[in-house]
Short mmCIF file of C-alpha atoms and ligand atoms in Angstrom, two decimals:
data_model
loop_
_atom_site.label_atom_id
_atom_site.label_comp_id
_atom_site.label_asym_id
_atom_site.label_seq_id
_atom_site.Cartn_x
_atom_site.Cartn_y
_atom_site.Cartn_z
CA MET A 1 -19.77 -10.35 -45.52
CA THR A 2 -20.02 -13.99 -44.53
CA GLY A 3 -23.01 -14.58 -46.76
CA ASN A 4 -24.82 -16.46 -44.01
CA THR A 5 -28.49 -15.78 -43.47
CA HIS A 6 -28.57 -16.88 -39.83
CA LYS A 7 -29.06 -14.56 -36.91
CA THR A 8 -25.78 -14.01 -35.07
CA ILE A 9 -25.58 -15.70 -31.68
CA TYR A 10 -22.50 -14.35 -29.94
CA CYS A 11 -21.22 -16.86 -27.36
CA ASP A 12 -17.65 -15.71 -26.82
CA HIS A 13 -18.07 -13.36 -23.87
CA SER A 14 -14.94 -14.69 -22.18
CA ALA A 15 -12.93 -13.36 -25.13
CA THR A 16 -14.63 -9.99 -25.11
CA THR A 17 -18.02 -8.36 -24.56
CA PRO A 18 -19.85 -5.71 -26.58
CA VAL A 19 -19.56 -2.19 -25.17
CA ALA A 20 -22.77 -1.37 -23.32
CA PRO A 21 -24.65 1.61 -24.89
CA GLU A 22 -24.42 3.63 -21.66
CA VAL A 23 -20.66 2.99 -21.57
CA ALA A 24 -20.25 4.26 -25.14
CA GLU A 25 -22.36 7.32 -24.27
CA GLU A 26 -20.26 8.06 -21.21
CA MET A 27 -17.05 7.76 -23.24
CA GLN A 28 -18.40 10.10 -25.89
CA ARG A 29 -19.38 12.62 -23.22
CA VAL A 30 -15.87 12.56 -21.75
CA MET A 31 -14.22 12.79 -25.18
CA ARG A 32 -16.37 15.76 -26.12
CA GLU A 33 -16.53 17.61 -22.82
CA VAL A 34 -13.66 16.56 -20.58
CA TRP A 35 -10.72 16.33 -22.95
CA GLY A 36 -8.17 18.13 -20.79
CA ASN A 37 -4.96 16.66 -19.47
CA PRO A 38 -5.51 15.79 -15.80
CA SER A 39 -1.95 16.95 -15.05
CA SER A 40 -2.57 20.50 -16.36
CA VAL A 41 -3.10 23.16 -13.71
CA HIS A 42 -5.65 25.28 -15.61
CA GLN A 43 -9.38 24.78 -15.42
CA THR A 44 -9.57 22.48 -18.46
CA GLY A 45 -7.01 20.21 -16.84
CA ARG A 46 -8.56 20.45 -13.42
CA ALA A 47 -11.94 19.38 -14.81
CA ALA A 48 -10.28 16.27 -16.22
CA LYS A 49 -8.56 15.62 -12.91
CA VAL A 50 -11.91 15.83 -11.09
CA GLU A 51 -13.39 13.29 -13.53
CA LEU A 52 -10.39 10.99 -13.10
CA GLU A 53 -10.53 11.05 -9.32
CA LEU A 54 -14.29 10.57 -9.33
CA ALA A 55 -13.82 7.44 -11.45
CA ARG A 56 -11.11 6.21 -9.09
CA GLU A 57 -13.34 6.81 -6.08
CA ARG A 58 -16.26 4.92 -7.63
CA LEU A 59 -14.07 2.00 -8.62
CA ALA A 60 -12.45 1.84 -5.22
CA GLU A 61 -15.88 1.82 -3.59
CA HIS A 62 -17.06 -1.10 -5.75
CA LEU A 63 -13.98 -3.10 -4.82
CA GLY A 64 -13.98 -2.20 -1.12
CA ALA A 65 -10.61 -0.51 -1.67
CA ALA A 66 -9.16 2.89 -0.84
CA ARG A 67 -8.71 5.43 -3.64
CA ASN A 68 -4.93 5.25 -3.48
CA GLU A 69 -5.07 1.50 -4.03
CA ILE A 70 -6.38 1.80 -7.61
CA ILE A 71 -3.94 2.01 -10.52
CA PHE A 72 -5.42 2.47 -14.00
CA THR A 73 -3.54 0.40 -16.59
CA GLY A 74 -3.78 -0.45 -20.26
CA GLY A 75 -5.74 -3.68 -19.61
CA GLY A 76 -5.58 -7.06 -17.91
CA THR A 77 -2.23 -7.96 -19.44
CA GLU A 78 -0.61 -4.79 -18.16
CA SER A 79 -2.18 -5.21 -14.72
CA ASP A 80 -0.71 -8.72 -14.51
CA ASN A 81 2.69 -7.51 -15.70
CA LEU A 82 2.75 -4.62 -13.26
CA ALA A 83 1.71 -6.85 -10.36
CA LEU A 84 4.29 -9.57 -11.00
CA ARG A 85 7.22 -7.50 -12.17
CA GLY A 86 6.51 -4.58 -9.82
CA ILE A 87 6.12 -6.71 -6.69
CA ALA A 88 8.98 -9.08 -7.56
CA GLU A 89 11.30 -6.10 -8.04
CA ALA A 90 10.19 -4.43 -4.81
CA PHE A 91 10.70 -7.61 -2.75
CA ARG A 92 13.92 -8.73 -4.48
CA GLU A 93 16.00 -8.25 -1.33
CA GLN A 94 13.74 -10.59 0.64
CA GLY A 95 13.78 -13.55 -1.73
CA ASN A 96 13.58 -14.65 -5.34
CA HIS A 97 10.86 -17.31 -5.38
CA ILE A 98 7.41 -16.96 -6.96
CA ILE A 99 4.57 -19.49 -6.95
CA THR A 100 1.96 -19.65 -9.69
CA SER A 101 0.03 -22.39 -11.52
CA ARG A 102 0.40 -24.10 -14.88
CA VAL A 103 -3.04 -22.96 -16.05
CA GLU A 104 -2.62 -19.19 -15.69
CA HIS A 105 -3.24 -16.82 -18.59
CA HIS A 106 -0.15 -16.19 -20.73
CA ALA A 107 -0.01 -12.65 -19.31
CA ILE A 108 1.12 -14.37 -16.09
CA LEU A 109 3.01 -17.35 -17.54
CA HIS A 110 5.12 -15.40 -20.01
CA THR A 111 5.82 -12.73 -17.41
CA CYS A 112 7.00 -15.43 -15.01
CA GLU A 113 9.28 -16.79 -17.74
CA ALA A 114 10.73 -13.30 -18.20
CA LEU A 115 11.28 -13.06 -14.44
CA GLU A 116 13.05 -16.44 -14.51
CA ASN A 117 15.44 -14.95 -17.06
CA ASN A 118 16.07 -12.19 -14.53
CA GLY A 119 17.16 -14.51 -11.74
CA PHE A 120 13.81 -15.36 -10.13
CA GLU A 121 12.73 -18.93 -9.50
CA VAL A 122 9.17 -19.86 -10.31
CA THR A 123 7.17 -22.89 -9.17
CA TYR A 124 4.34 -23.74 -11.59
CA LEU A 125 1.83 -25.74 -9.56
CA GLU A 126 -0.01 -28.67 -11.06
CA VAL A 127 -3.83 -28.66 -11.06
CA ASP A 128 -6.35 -31.46 -10.61
CA GLU A 129 -8.46 -32.97 -13.40
CA HIS A 130 -10.89 -30.05 -13.10
CA GLY A 131 -8.13 -27.47 -13.46
CA ARG A 132 -8.20 -26.45 -9.80
CA VAL A 133 -5.23 -25.48 -7.64
CA ASP A 134 -5.06 -27.27 -4.29
CA PRO A 135 -4.22 -24.86 -1.43
CA ARG A 136 -2.15 -27.65 0.19
CA ASP A 137 0.12 -27.65 -2.87
CA VAL A 138 0.56 -23.91 -2.50
CA GLU A 139 1.60 -24.34 1.13
CA ALA A 140 3.98 -27.20 0.27
CA ALA A 141 5.70 -25.09 -2.40
CA ILE A 142 6.51 -22.20 -0.04
CA THR A 143 10.20 -21.75 0.80
CA ALA A 144 12.11 -19.17 2.83
CA GLU A 145 12.70 -17.37 -0.48
CA THR A 146 9.02 -17.09 -1.51
CA ILE A 147 7.97 -13.46 -1.97
CA LEU A 148 4.90 -13.70 -4.20
CA ILE A 149 2.03 -16.09 -4.97
CA SER A 150 -0.13 -15.45 -8.03
CA ILE A 151 -3.10 -17.73 -8.65
CA MET A 152 -5.96 -16.78 -10.98
CA HIS A 153 -9.46 -16.38 -9.54
CA ALA A 154 -11.01 -18.36 -12.41
CA ASN A 155 -9.59 -19.84 -15.56
CA ASN A 156 -10.44 -18.16 -18.86
CA GLU A 157 -10.59 -21.39 -20.89
CA ILE A 158 -12.46 -23.85 -18.72
CA GLY A 159 -13.97 -21.46 -16.17
CA THR A 160 -12.84 -23.34 -13.07
CA ILE A 161 -12.88 -21.13 -9.98
CA ASN A 162 -9.92 -21.44 -7.61
CA PRO A 163 -10.20 -21.38 -3.79
CA ILE A 164 -8.40 -18.04 -3.60
CA ASP A 165 -9.74 -17.40 -0.12
CA ALA A 166 -7.83 -20.38 1.27
CA ILE A 167 -4.77 -19.68 -0.89
CA GLY A 168 -4.67 -16.04 0.18
CA ARG A 169 -4.92 -17.01 3.85
CA ILE A 170 -1.98 -19.40 3.47
CA ALA A 171 0.05 -16.68 1.75
CA HIS A 172 -0.67 -14.26 4.58
CA GLU A 173 0.11 -16.79 7.32
CA HIS A 174 3.57 -17.00 5.76
CA GLY A 175 3.86 -13.23 5.23
CA ILE A 176 3.83 -13.60 1.43
CA VAL A 177 2.18 -11.20 -1.02
CA PHE A 178 -0.83 -12.68 -2.85
CA HIS A 179 -1.95 -11.54 -6.32
CA THR A 180 -4.95 -12.86 -8.22
CA ASP A 181 -5.95 -12.35 -11.86
CA ALA A 182 -9.68 -11.60 -11.57
CA VAL A 183 -10.15 -10.64 -15.22
CA GLN A 184 -12.73 -13.40 -15.76
CA THR A 185 -14.56 -13.08 -12.46
CA PHE A 186 -14.92 -9.40 -11.67
CA GLY A 187 -18.58 -8.51 -12.23
CA LYS A 188 -19.63 -12.18 -12.05
CA LEU A 189 -18.54 -13.23 -8.58
CA PRO A 190 -18.52 -11.09 -5.44
CA ILE A 191 -15.15 -9.39 -5.03
CA ASP A 192 -14.48 -7.20 -2.02
CA VAL A 193 -10.85 -6.74 -1.07
CA GLN A 194 -11.90 -6.10 2.56
CA GLU A 195 -13.11 -9.69 2.69
CA LEU A 196 -10.79 -11.51 0.29
CA PRO A 197 -7.21 -12.01 1.52
CA VAL A 198 -5.64 -10.51 -1.63
CA ASP A 199 -2.92 -7.86 -1.87
CA ALA A 200 -3.15 -7.26 -5.59
CA LEU A 201 -5.91 -7.98 -8.12
CA SER A 202 -6.14 -7.51 -11.90
CA ILE A 203 -9.26 -6.38 -13.79
CA SER A 204 -9.87 -5.71 -17.50
CA GLY A 205 -12.49 -3.37 -19.02
CA HIS A 206 -13.47 -5.31 -22.13
CA LYS A 207 -14.67 -8.42 -20.27
CA ILE A 208 -17.36 -6.41 -18.47
CA TYR A 209 -19.05 -4.55 -21.36
CA GLY A 210 -16.47 -1.76 -21.14
CA PRO A 211 -13.81 -0.57 -23.59
CA LYS A 212 -10.67 -2.45 -24.59
CA GLY A 213 -7.21 -1.29 -23.58
CA ILE A 214 -8.16 -0.26 -20.05
CA GLY A 215 -7.73 -2.14 -16.81
CA VAL A 216 -7.17 -1.75 -13.12
CA LEU A 217 -4.61 -3.11 -10.76
CA TYR A 218 -5.70 -2.99 -7.16
CA VAL A 219 -2.69 -2.99 -4.84
CA ASN A 220 -3.00 -2.86 -1.07
CA LYS A 221 -1.48 0.42 0.11
CA ASN A 222 0.93 -1.37 2.46
CA ILE A 223 2.49 -3.38 -0.37
CA ASP A 224 5.55 -2.00 -2.06
CA ILE A 225 5.44 -2.09 -5.86
CA ARG A 226 7.81 -0.66 -8.48
CA PRO A 227 6.58 1.07 -11.66
CA GLN A 228 7.20 -0.73 -14.92
CA LEU A 229 6.37 2.23 -17.15
CA THR A 230 8.50 5.22 -16.30
CA GLY A 231 8.01 8.83 -17.34
CA GLY A 232 5.57 11.29 -15.78
CA SER A 233 4.27 11.06 -12.23
CA GLN A 234 0.74 9.85 -13.08
CA GLU A 235 -0.93 7.17 -10.96
CA ARG A 236 1.20 8.07 -7.93
CA ASN A 237 4.37 7.47 -9.92
CA LEU A 238 3.33 3.88 -10.55
CA ARG A 239 2.18 4.09 -14.16
CA ALA A 240 3.52 6.92 -16.28
CA GLY A 241 1.59 8.35 -19.22
CA THR A 242 -1.36 10.71 -19.65
CA GLU A 243 -4.41 8.90 -18.37
CA ASN A 244 -6.88 7.52 -20.92
CA LEU A 245 -9.79 9.36 -19.39
CA PRO A 246 -12.55 8.32 -21.85
CA ALA A 247 -11.64 4.67 -21.30
CA ILE A 248 -11.35 5.15 -17.53
CA ALA A 249 -14.80 6.78 -17.43
CA GLY A 250 -16.13 4.00 -19.68
CA LEU A 251 -14.67 1.31 -17.44
CA THR A 252 -16.19 2.91 -14.38
CA ARG A 253 -19.59 3.09 -16.06
CA ALA A 254 -19.19 -0.56 -17.13
CA VAL A 255 -18.49 -1.58 -13.53
CA GLN A 256 -21.69 0.14 -12.41
CA PHE A 257 -23.56 -1.50 -15.31
CA ILE A 258 -22.36 -5.02 -14.54
CA LEU A 259 -22.71 -4.80 -10.78
CA GLN A 260 -26.21 -3.34 -10.90
CA HIS A 261 -27.94 -6.65 -11.56
CA ARG A 262 -25.05 -8.99 -10.87
CA ASP A 263 -26.83 -11.59 -8.76
CA GLU A 264 -29.87 -11.90 -11.07
CA GLU A 265 -27.57 -12.09 -14.09
CA THR A 266 -25.40 -14.74 -12.44
CA ASP A 267 -28.49 -16.85 -11.71
CA ARG A 268 -29.77 -16.37 -15.26
CA LEU A 269 -26.42 -17.36 -16.79
CA ARG A 270 -26.17 -20.41 -14.54
CA SER A 271 -29.60 -21.50 -15.64
CA LEU A 272 -28.73 -21.01 -19.35
CA GLN A 273 -25.50 -22.93 -18.79
CA GLN A 274 -27.33 -25.83 -17.11
CA HIS A 275 -29.85 -26.03 -19.93
CA LEU A 276 -27.12 -25.88 -22.56
CA GLU A 277 -25.02 -28.59 -20.93
CA ALA A 278 -28.02 -30.87 -20.34
CA ALA A 279 -29.20 -30.46 -23.94
CA LEU A 280 -25.69 -30.98 -25.37
CA SER A 281 -25.20 -34.13 -23.29
CA GLU A 282 -28.56 -35.46 -24.42
CA ALA A 283 -28.01 -34.75 -28.11
CA LEU A 284 -24.36 -35.80 -28.08
CA PRO A 285 -23.79 -38.36 -25.30
CA GLU A 286 -20.08 -38.55 -26.16
CA ALA A 287 -19.64 -34.82 -25.39
CA HIS A 288 -17.46 -34.17 -22.39
CA ILE A 289 -17.83 -31.03 -20.29
CA HIS A 290 -14.45 -29.86 -18.97
CA GLY A 291 -13.76 -27.91 -15.81
CA HIS A 292 -15.14 -28.14 -12.30
CA PRO A 293 -18.75 -29.42 -12.08
CA HIS A 294 -19.70 -26.79 -9.46
CA HIS A 295 -16.92 -24.22 -9.09
CA ARG A 296 -17.23 -22.75 -12.58
CA ILE A 297 -17.81 -19.28 -14.05
CA PRO A 298 -21.55 -18.87 -14.70
CA GLY A 299 -22.27 -19.12 -18.42
CA LEU A 300 -18.97 -20.73 -19.45
CA THR A 301 -19.07 -24.21 -20.98
CA HIS A 302 -15.93 -25.85 -22.31
CA VAL A 303 -16.92 -29.00 -24.10
CA GLY A 304 -14.99 -31.69 -25.96
CA PHE A 305 -16.25 -33.83 -28.87
CA PRO A 306 -14.12 -36.90 -29.61
CA GLY A 307 -13.01 -37.00 -33.25
CA VAL A 308 -13.97 -33.37 -33.93
CA ASP A 309 -11.25 -30.76 -34.32
CA GLY A 310 -12.16 -27.70 -32.23
CA GLU A 311 -10.85 -25.14 -34.76
CA SER A 312 -12.92 -26.73 -37.57
CA LEU A 313 -16.02 -26.71 -35.40
CA VAL A 314 -15.48 -23.04 -34.54
CA LEU A 315 -15.25 -22.19 -38.26
CA ASN A 316 -18.31 -24.26 -39.19
CA LEU A 317 -20.37 -22.68 -36.40
CA ASP A 318 -19.18 -19.24 -37.49
CA MET A 319 -20.67 -19.91 -40.97
CA ARG A 320 -23.99 -20.45 -39.19
CA GLY A 321 -23.68 -17.22 -37.22
CA ILE A 322 -22.71 -18.85 -33.93
CA HIS A 323 -19.58 -17.31 -32.49
CA VAL A 324 -17.63 -19.49 -30.06
CA SER A 325 -13.93 -20.13 -29.54
CA SER A 326 -11.71 -23.16 -29.42
CA GLY A 327 -9.92 -22.14 -26.25
CA SER A 328 -8.69 -18.81 -24.99
CA ALA A 329 -8.80 -16.07 -27.61
CA CYS A 330 -5.08 -15.56 -27.33
CA SER A 331 -4.16 -19.17 -28.05
CA SER A 332 -6.79 -19.78 -30.72
CA GLY A 333 -5.23 -20.06 -34.15
CA SER A 334 -1.95 -21.22 -32.69
CA ILE A 335 -1.00 -24.79 -33.45
CA THR A 336 -0.16 -25.74 -29.88
CA PRO A 337 -3.01 -27.36 -27.96
CA SER A 338 -4.39 -25.61 -24.89
CA HIS A 339 -1.83 -25.56 -22.05
CA VAL A 340 -4.77 -25.63 -19.65
CA LEU A 341 -6.21 -28.94 -20.88
CA LEU A 342 -2.73 -30.47 -21.03
CA ALA A 343 -2.15 -29.43 -17.41
CA MET A 344 -5.46 -31.09 -16.49
CA GLY A 345 -4.10 -34.37 -17.83
CA TYR A 346 -5.76 -34.50 -21.27
CA ASP A 347 -3.65 -35.68 -24.20
CA GLU A 348 -2.85 -33.37 -27.12
CA LYS A 349 -5.53 -34.85 -29.36
CA THR A 350 -8.30 -34.42 -26.79
CA ALA A 351 -7.03 -30.92 -25.99
CA ARG A 352 -7.58 -29.95 -29.64
CA GLN A 353 -11.09 -31.40 -29.79
CA ALA A 354 -12.99 -28.87 -27.73
CA ILE A 355 -14.76 -25.54 -27.92
CA ARG A 356 -15.62 -22.84 -25.38
CA ILE A 357 -19.15 -21.44 -25.34
CA SER A 358 -19.30 -18.39 -23.07
CA LEU A 359 -22.73 -16.86 -22.64
CA GLY A 360 -23.46 -13.28 -21.70
CA LYS A 361 -26.10 -10.58 -21.52
CA SER A 362 -27.25 -10.94 -25.13
CA ASN A 363 -28.01 -14.66 -24.84
CA THR A 364 -31.46 -15.98 -24.00
CA MET A 365 -33.08 -19.38 -23.50
CA GLU A 366 -34.17 -19.26 -27.16
CA ASP A 367 -30.52 -19.48 -28.21
CA ILE A 368 -29.94 -22.80 -26.48
CA PRO A 369 -31.76 -25.14 -28.92
CA LEU A 370 -30.24 -23.25 -31.87
CA ILE A 371 -26.73 -23.69 -30.46
CA VAL A 372 -27.31 -27.36 -29.68
CA GLN A 373 -28.77 -28.08 -33.11
CA ALA A 374 -25.89 -26.33 -34.88
CA VAL A 375 -23.27 -28.11 -32.76
CA THR A 376 -24.96 -31.48 -33.34
CA GLU A 377 -25.11 -31.00 -37.12
CA GLU A 378 -21.63 -29.56 -37.47
CA THR A 379 -19.92 -32.22 -35.34
CA GLU A 380 -21.70 -34.81 -37.50
CA ARG A 381 -20.57 -33.06 -40.69
CA ILE A 382 -16.94 -32.95 -39.51
CA ARG A 383 -17.01 -36.61 -38.48
CA SER A 384 -18.48 -37.66 -41.85
CA ALA A 385 -15.84 -35.64 -43.71
CA ASN A 386 -13.14 -37.28 -41.56
CA ALA A 387 -14.58 -40.73 -42.31
CA ARG A 388 -14.63 -40.03 -46.08
CA LYS A 389 -11.05 -38.76 -45.94
CA HIS A 390 -10.02 -41.82 -43.95
CA SER A 391 -11.69 -44.28 -46.35
CA ARG A 392 -9.96 -42.60 -49.33
CA MET A 393 -6.66 -43.00 -47.59
CA THR A 394 -7.18 -46.65 -46.61
CA PRO A 395 -5.73 -48.97 -49.30
CA VAL A 396 -8.23 -51.54 -50.61
N1 PLP B 401 -6.12 -12.62 -17.71
C1 PLP B 401 -7.16 -13.39 -18.07
C2 PLP B 401 -7.62 -14.47 -17.16
C3 PLP B 401 -7.80 -13.17 -19.30
O1 PLP B 401 -8.83 -13.95 -19.66
C4 PLP B 401 -7.33 -12.13 -20.14
C5 PLP B 401 -7.94 -11.91 -21.48
O2 PLP B 401 -8.37 -12.85 -22.14
C6 PLP B 401 -6.25 -11.34 -19.70
C7 PLP B 401 -5.67 -11.62 -18.48
C8 PLP B 401 -5.73 -10.22 -20.53
O3 PLP B 401 -6.58 -9.11 -20.47
P1 PLP B 401 -6.51 -7.97 -21.61
O4 PLP B 401 -7.11 -8.55 -22.83
O5 PLP B 401 -7.31 -6.83 -21.05
O6 PLP B 401 -5.07 -7.60 -21.77
#
């Protein structure tokens, strides 16, 4: 119990989304009715296998992929790990160089660090002041040893969308495998692997109104990849372990749910975002919106307030029922400032003075003035408390 009497306004959809009711229903159906092991040969098992392959077929269709290009994983982190480690291992004989960017999710960055400890060399590309990777930098970083390029489709903290089309084309011109982390964009931006020059792509269930702990790695069937979880022969020997069928069915239902009205929802979120940013800038002229002015995830606003600690603002807003974050969910609570803002050229102090407001299906235009009013009052409250603290500390 928080004791607050305010209505909850959830604005942290980039951290996670609520499970859609139809997704929960579908998962319950599978748990109750299709609980067999898809590897069993009897009818109970075969029924589960049918369900599993149906889910795979539907997912493949939504992505423009073939069925044997879909690997179910335990989430976005595992998809990223499998892509990087699995492809690096498979291409080890051809070279040891990997290119990524400084603003990737830690699922990529920490995996790259682990690969460096295993003899790989990694180039971490710089980004511009909007957090965007320049395709020319990708090309300039390529060496005869480069085997893999991994650049995220859009950044989870500031929402900047990368030109992955151009980056993928460069990778392919040089015969290099291209992976993208699409955890924040799948369901929001059009993604068809027939059209995008990507060889591997990561998706997570809980960012699209599906369950947690389930993800997909798309891998082009012509790309060699080594399993990172060994055991049984599930997922064409690429990911051992009895498949989490309720979650797989839930994810597949979530994909249908999010893609059904994707374009209308994208337009609606963009409009909410524009109203929010205009109102915030009017009420708080010192507020600074981070990320690319145009190439940004619809509904995601990362905004800095000079002199206001982001963590404190998150906590104060939480008391008023407004749920936002002070960066990516994974780095929030840690004392280090956002690696993304630092890479964009902000100093440590500025990097700590920001929050992320990520809107989703539950948000409406009515929420905007409530959010803006709460942010205005709470930034003022924090600044006044800072001023009082400062005056007490200043010797007279
Ligand atoms: N990649 C990005 C860009 C993300 O935003 C996240 C989650 O925040 C992940 C990967 C990890 O996904 P999961 O939480 O499913 O492991």
